[in-house]
């Protein structure tokens, strides 16, 4: 019998003004924040903004959650951003993704992508072979940074599982 453990390492910045936060990602985090205004969320009133940064020229593509009266058809902000990027910049890897909500979650940390979104982000990460850095923030000051989506989705399901 073996016991193994996983180690998750991530950064917590005091705010977007934290000197340790790589300044090139400020426009990305701000784009996720402004994307909250693009949400269509009349049912949950929970507006989520997302933005991805492309690897070749740092172009930023936004997304926001789009809800439907038929609730299961709601689409998350992260997925809107990732799929927009795939169409607008075909063949270009994504280097970073930011997610923002205009509330302070009760658990006091920013909202991390839901399980379905992690799977979608993973597909993009695996498609291009590089890491996608994940920034998450809320109305509280702190910004969390995860080095890639794999760290948020250990034992992920991928094409390799299909045999
Ligand atoms: N939502 C997102 O946009 N991203 C997530 O990762 C989790 C949830 C949206 C879906 C729905 O419109 C609202 O937040 C409430 O769940």
PDB file of C-alpha atoms in Angstrom, residues 15-154:
ATOM      1  CA  UNK A  15      -4.471  43.733  -4.104  1.00  0.00           C
ATOM      2  CA  UNK A  16      -3.901  44.539  -7.770  1.00  0.00           C
ATOM      3  CA  UNK A  17      -1.391  47.129  -6.525  1.00  0.00           C
ATOM      4  CA  UNK A  18       0.733  44.450  -4.869  1.00  0.00           C
ATOM      5  CA  UNK A  19       4.283  44.964  -6.186  1.00  0.00           C
ATOM      6  CA  UNK A  20       4.743  41.202  -6.598  1.00  0.00           C
ATOM      7  CA  UNK A  21       1.914  41.011  -9.138  1.00  0.00           C
ATOM      8  CA  UNK A  22       3.316  40.963 -12.682  1.00  0.00           C
ATOM      9  CA  UNK A  23       2.069  44.269 -14.116  1.00  0.00           C
ATOM     10  CA  UNK A  24       1.447  42.798 -17.566  1.00  0.00           C
ATOM     11  CA  UNK A  25      -1.634  41.074 -16.104  1.00  0.00           C
ATOM     12  CA  UNK A  26      -3.295  44.223 -14.742  1.00  0.00           C
ATOM     13  CA  UNK A  27      -5.243  44.892 -17.967  1.00  0.00           C
ATOM     14  CA  UNK A  28      -6.419  41.274 -17.923  1.00  0.00           C
ATOM     15  CA  UNK A  29      -7.703  41.461 -14.334  1.00  0.00           C
ATOM     16  CA  UNK A  30      -9.370  44.809 -15.058  1.00  0.00           C
ATOM     17  CA  UNK A  31     -10.957  43.370 -18.219  1.00  0.00           C
ATOM     18  CA  UNK A  32     -12.483  40.552 -16.149  1.00  0.00           C
ATOM     19  CA  UNK A  33     -13.833  43.166 -13.746  1.00  0.00           C
ATOM     20  CA  UNK A  34     -15.409  45.286 -16.481  1.00  0.00           C
ATOM     21  CA  UNK A  35     -16.807  42.157 -18.168  1.00  0.00           C
ATOM     22  CA  UNK A  36     -19.198  41.791 -15.203  1.00  0.00           C
ATOM     23  CA  UNK A  37     -21.201  44.536 -16.935  1.00  0.00           C
ATOM     24  CA  UNK A  38     -21.684  42.218 -19.914  1.00  0.00           C
ATOM     25  CA  UNK A  39     -23.371  39.525 -17.823  1.00  0.00           C
ATOM     26  CA  UNK A  40     -26.960  38.558 -18.512  1.00  0.00           C
ATOM     27  CA  UNK A  41     -27.862  37.297 -15.062  1.00  0.00           C
ATOM     28  CA  UNK A  42     -31.486  38.244 -14.307  1.00  0.00           C
ATOM     29  CA  UNK A  43     -32.145  34.920 -12.550  1.00  0.00           C
ATOM     30  CA  UNK A  44     -29.194  34.607 -10.172  1.00  0.00           C
ATOM     31  CA  UNK A  45     -28.221  38.290 -10.056  1.00  0.00           C
ATOM     32  CA  UNK A  46     -24.681  36.931  -9.775  1.00  0.00           C
ATOM     33  CA  UNK A  47     -22.593  38.667 -12.418  1.00  0.00           C
ATOM     34  CA  UNK A  48     -19.344  36.965 -13.360  1.00  0.00           C
ATOM     35  CA  UNK A  49     -16.730  38.530 -15.625  1.00  0.00           C
ATOM     36  CA  UNK A  50     -13.880  36.669 -17.276  1.00  0.00           C
ATOM     37  CA  UNK A  51     -11.068  37.567 -19.645  1.00  0.00           C
ATOM     38  CA  UNK A  52      -8.353  35.603 -21.394  1.00  0.00           C
ATOM     39  CA  UNK A  53      -4.990  36.866 -22.629  1.00  0.00           C
ATOM     40  CA  UNK A  54      -3.604  35.401 -25.857  1.00  0.00           C
ATOM     41  CA  UNK A  55      -0.004  34.235 -25.970  1.00  0.00           C
ATOM     42  CA  UNK A  56       1.127  35.811 -29.236  1.00  0.00           C
ATOM     43  CA  UNK A  57       0.172  39.468 -28.771  1.00  0.00           C
ATOM     44  CA  UNK A  58      -1.439  39.742 -25.328  1.00  0.00           C
ATOM     45  CA  UNK A  59      -4.823  40.424 -26.939  1.00  0.00           C
ATOM     46  CA  UNK A  60      -7.599  40.251 -24.351  1.00  0.00           C
ATOM     47  CA  UNK A  61     -10.958  38.593 -24.968  1.00  0.00           C
ATOM     48  CA  UNK A  62     -13.815  39.012 -22.507  1.00  0.00           C
ATOM     49  CA  UNK A  63     -16.663  36.773 -21.420  1.00  0.00           C
ATOM     50  CA  UNK A  64     -19.542  37.033 -18.972  1.00  0.00           C
ATOM     51  CA  UNK A  65     -22.169  34.620 -17.741  1.00  0.00           C
ATOM     52  CA  UNK A  66     -25.231  34.361 -19.964  1.00  0.00           C
ATOM     53  CA  UNK A  67     -28.319  33.006 -18.249  1.00  0.00           C
ATOM     54  CA  UNK A  68     -31.514  31.576 -19.656  1.00  0.00           C
ATOM     55  CA  UNK A  69     -35.036  31.183 -18.265  1.00  0.00           C
ATOM     56  CA  UNK A  70     -34.409  27.476 -18.771  1.00  0.00           C
ATOM     57  CA  UNK A  71     -31.831  27.445 -15.969  1.00  0.00           C
ATOM     58  CA  UNK A  72     -29.634  24.504 -17.049  1.00  0.00           C
ATOM     59  CA  UNK A  73     -28.818  26.393 -20.227  1.00  0.00           C
ATOM     60  CA  UNK A  74     -26.906  29.119 -18.354  1.00  0.00           C
ATOM     61  CA  UNK A  75     -23.361  29.504 -19.646  1.00  0.00           C
ATOM     62  CA  UNK A  76     -20.511  30.508 -17.356  1.00  0.00           C
ATOM     63  CA  UNK A  77     -18.301  33.546 -17.971  1.00  0.00           C
ATOM     64  CA  UNK A  78     -15.132  31.466 -18.297  1.00  0.00           C
ATOM     65  CA  UNK A  79     -16.597  29.334 -21.054  1.00  0.00           C
ATOM     66  CA  UNK A  80     -17.850  32.371 -22.983  1.00  0.00           C
ATOM     67  CA  UNK A  81     -14.349  33.896 -22.822  1.00  0.00           C
ATOM     68  CA  UNK A  82     -12.505  30.690 -23.746  1.00  0.00           C
ATOM     69  CA  UNK A  83     -14.785  29.937 -26.710  1.00  0.00           C
ATOM     70  CA  UNK A  84     -14.755  33.559 -27.906  1.00  0.00           C
ATOM     71  CA  UNK A  85     -10.955  33.409 -27.899  1.00  0.00           C
ATOM     72  CA  UNK A  86     -10.940  30.132 -29.843  1.00  0.00           C
ATOM     73  CA  UNK A  87     -12.994  31.722 -32.613  1.00  0.00           C
ATOM     74  CA  UNK A  88     -11.393  35.179 -32.663  1.00  0.00           C
ATOM     75  CA  UNK A  89      -7.790  33.909 -32.393  1.00  0.00           C
ATOM     76  CA  UNK A  90      -7.808  30.431 -33.939  1.00  0.00           C
ATOM     77  CA  UNK A  91      -4.712  28.380 -33.205  1.00  0.00           C
ATOM     78  CA  UNK A  92      -3.331  30.850 -30.657  1.00  0.00           C
ATOM     79  CA  UNK A  93      -2.593  29.553 -27.137  1.00  0.00           C
ATOM     80  CA  UNK A  94      -4.152  31.229 -24.119  1.00  0.00           C
ATOM     81  CA  UNK A  95      -1.568  32.313 -21.555  1.00  0.00           C
ATOM     82  CA  UNK A  96      -3.794  33.547 -18.756  1.00  0.00           C
ATOM     83  CA  UNK A  97      -7.390  33.783 -17.636  1.00  0.00           C
ATOM     84  CA  UNK A  98      -8.928  36.106 -15.049  1.00  0.00           C
ATOM     85  CA  UNK A  99     -12.288  35.750 -13.316  1.00  0.00           C
ATOM     86  CA  UNK A 100     -14.004  38.441 -11.247  1.00  0.00           C
ATOM     87  CA  UNK A 101     -17.233  38.841  -9.277  1.00  0.00           C
ATOM     88  CA  UNK A 102     -18.574  42.102  -7.888  1.00  0.00           C
ATOM     89  CA  UNK A 103     -19.397  40.641  -4.488  1.00  0.00           C
ATOM     90  CA  UNK A 104     -17.393  39.305  -1.568  1.00  0.00           C
ATOM     91  CA  UNK A 105     -18.131  35.571  -1.294  1.00  0.00           C
ATOM     92  CA  UNK A 106     -19.042  34.447   2.238  1.00  0.00           C
ATOM     93  CA  UNK A 107     -15.998  32.161   2.399  1.00  0.00           C
ATOM     94  CA  UNK A 108     -13.883  35.285   1.973  1.00  0.00           C
ATOM     95  CA  UNK A 109     -11.797  34.164  -0.947  1.00  0.00           C
ATOM     96  CA  UNK A 110     -12.419  34.973  -4.615  1.00  0.00           C
ATOM     97  CA  UNK A 111     -14.654  32.637  -6.638  1.00  0.00           C
ATOM     98  CA  UNK A 112     -12.765  29.880  -8.403  1.00  0.00           C
ATOM     99  CA  UNK A 113     -14.079  28.412 -11.664  1.00  0.00           C
ATOM    100  CA  UNK A 114     -16.796  25.773 -11.306  1.00  0.00           C
ATOM    101  CA  UNK A 115     -16.017  22.153 -12.140  1.00  0.00           C
ATOM    102  CA  UNK A 116     -17.431  22.365 -15.666  1.00  0.00           C
ATOM    103  CA  UNK A 117     -15.364  25.461 -16.427  1.00  0.00           C
ATOM    104  CA  UNK A 118     -12.215  23.785 -15.107  1.00  0.00           C
ATOM    105  CA  UNK A 119     -12.785  20.968 -17.575  1.00  0.00           C
ATOM    106  CA  UNK A 120     -13.252  23.445 -20.444  1.00  0.00           C
ATOM    107  CA  UNK A 121     -10.155  25.447 -19.480  1.00  0.00           C
ATOM    108  CA  UNK A 122      -8.220  22.184 -19.167  1.00  0.00           C
ATOM    109  CA  UNK A 123      -9.085  21.233 -22.747  1.00  0.00           C
ATOM    110  CA  UNK A 124      -7.564  24.519 -23.964  1.00  0.00           C
ATOM    111  CA  UNK A 125      -4.492  24.081 -21.751  1.00  0.00           C
ATOM    112  CA  UNK A 126      -3.902  20.566 -23.105  1.00  0.00           C
ATOM    113  CA  UNK A 127      -4.649  21.610 -26.696  1.00  0.00           C
ATOM    114  CA  UNK A 128      -1.684  23.987 -26.731  1.00  0.00           C
ATOM    115  CA  UNK A 129       0.553  22.300 -24.169  1.00  0.00           C
ATOM    116  CA  UNK A 130       1.380  25.393 -22.095  1.00  0.00           C
ATOM    117  CA  UNK A 131       0.141  26.557 -18.713  1.00  0.00           C
ATOM    118  CA  UNK A 132      -2.825  28.908 -18.428  1.00  0.00           C
ATOM    119  CA  UNK A 133      -2.355  31.095 -15.378  1.00  0.00           C
ATOM    120  CA  UNK A 134      -5.604  31.641 -13.493  1.00  0.00           C
ATOM    121  CA  UNK A 135      -6.269  34.914 -11.638  1.00  0.00           C
ATOM    122  CA  UNK A 136      -9.369  35.168  -9.462  1.00  0.00           C
ATOM    123  CA  UNK A 137     -10.655  38.263  -7.707  1.00  0.00           C
ATOM    124  CA  UNK A 138     -13.744  39.686  -6.057  1.00  0.00           C
ATOM    125  CA  UNK A 139     -14.829  42.975  -4.544  1.00  0.00           C
ATOM    126  CA  UNK A 140     -12.411  42.214  -1.711  1.00  0.00           C
ATOM    127  CA  UNK A 141      -8.872  43.369  -2.466  1.00  0.00           C
ATOM    128  CA  UNK A 142      -7.022  40.046  -2.615  1.00  0.00           C
ATOM    129  CA  UNK A 143      -6.136  38.444  -5.938  1.00  0.00           C
ATOM    130  CA  UNK A 144      -5.347  34.726  -6.051  1.00  0.00           C
ATOM    131  CA  UNK A 145      -3.134  33.238  -8.757  1.00  0.00           C
ATOM    132  CA  UNK A 146      -2.980  29.552  -9.670  1.00  0.00           C
ATOM    133  CA  UNK A 147      -0.118  28.479 -11.941  1.00  0.00           C
ATOM    134  CA  UNK A 148      -2.330  26.435 -14.263  1.00  0.00           C
ATOM    135  CA  UNK A 149      -5.718  24.749 -14.438  1.00  0.00           C
ATOM    136  CA  UNK A 150      -4.246  21.306 -13.760  1.00  0.00           C
ATOM    137  CA  UNK A 151      -3.469  22.454 -10.219  1.00  0.00           C
ATOM    138  CA  UNK A 152      -7.183  23.137  -9.707  1.00  0.00           C
ATOM    139  CA  UNK A 153      -8.209  19.857 -11.303  1.00  0.00           C
ATOM    140  CA  UNK A 154      -6.040  17.013 -10.056  1.00  0.00           C
TER     141      UNK A 154
END
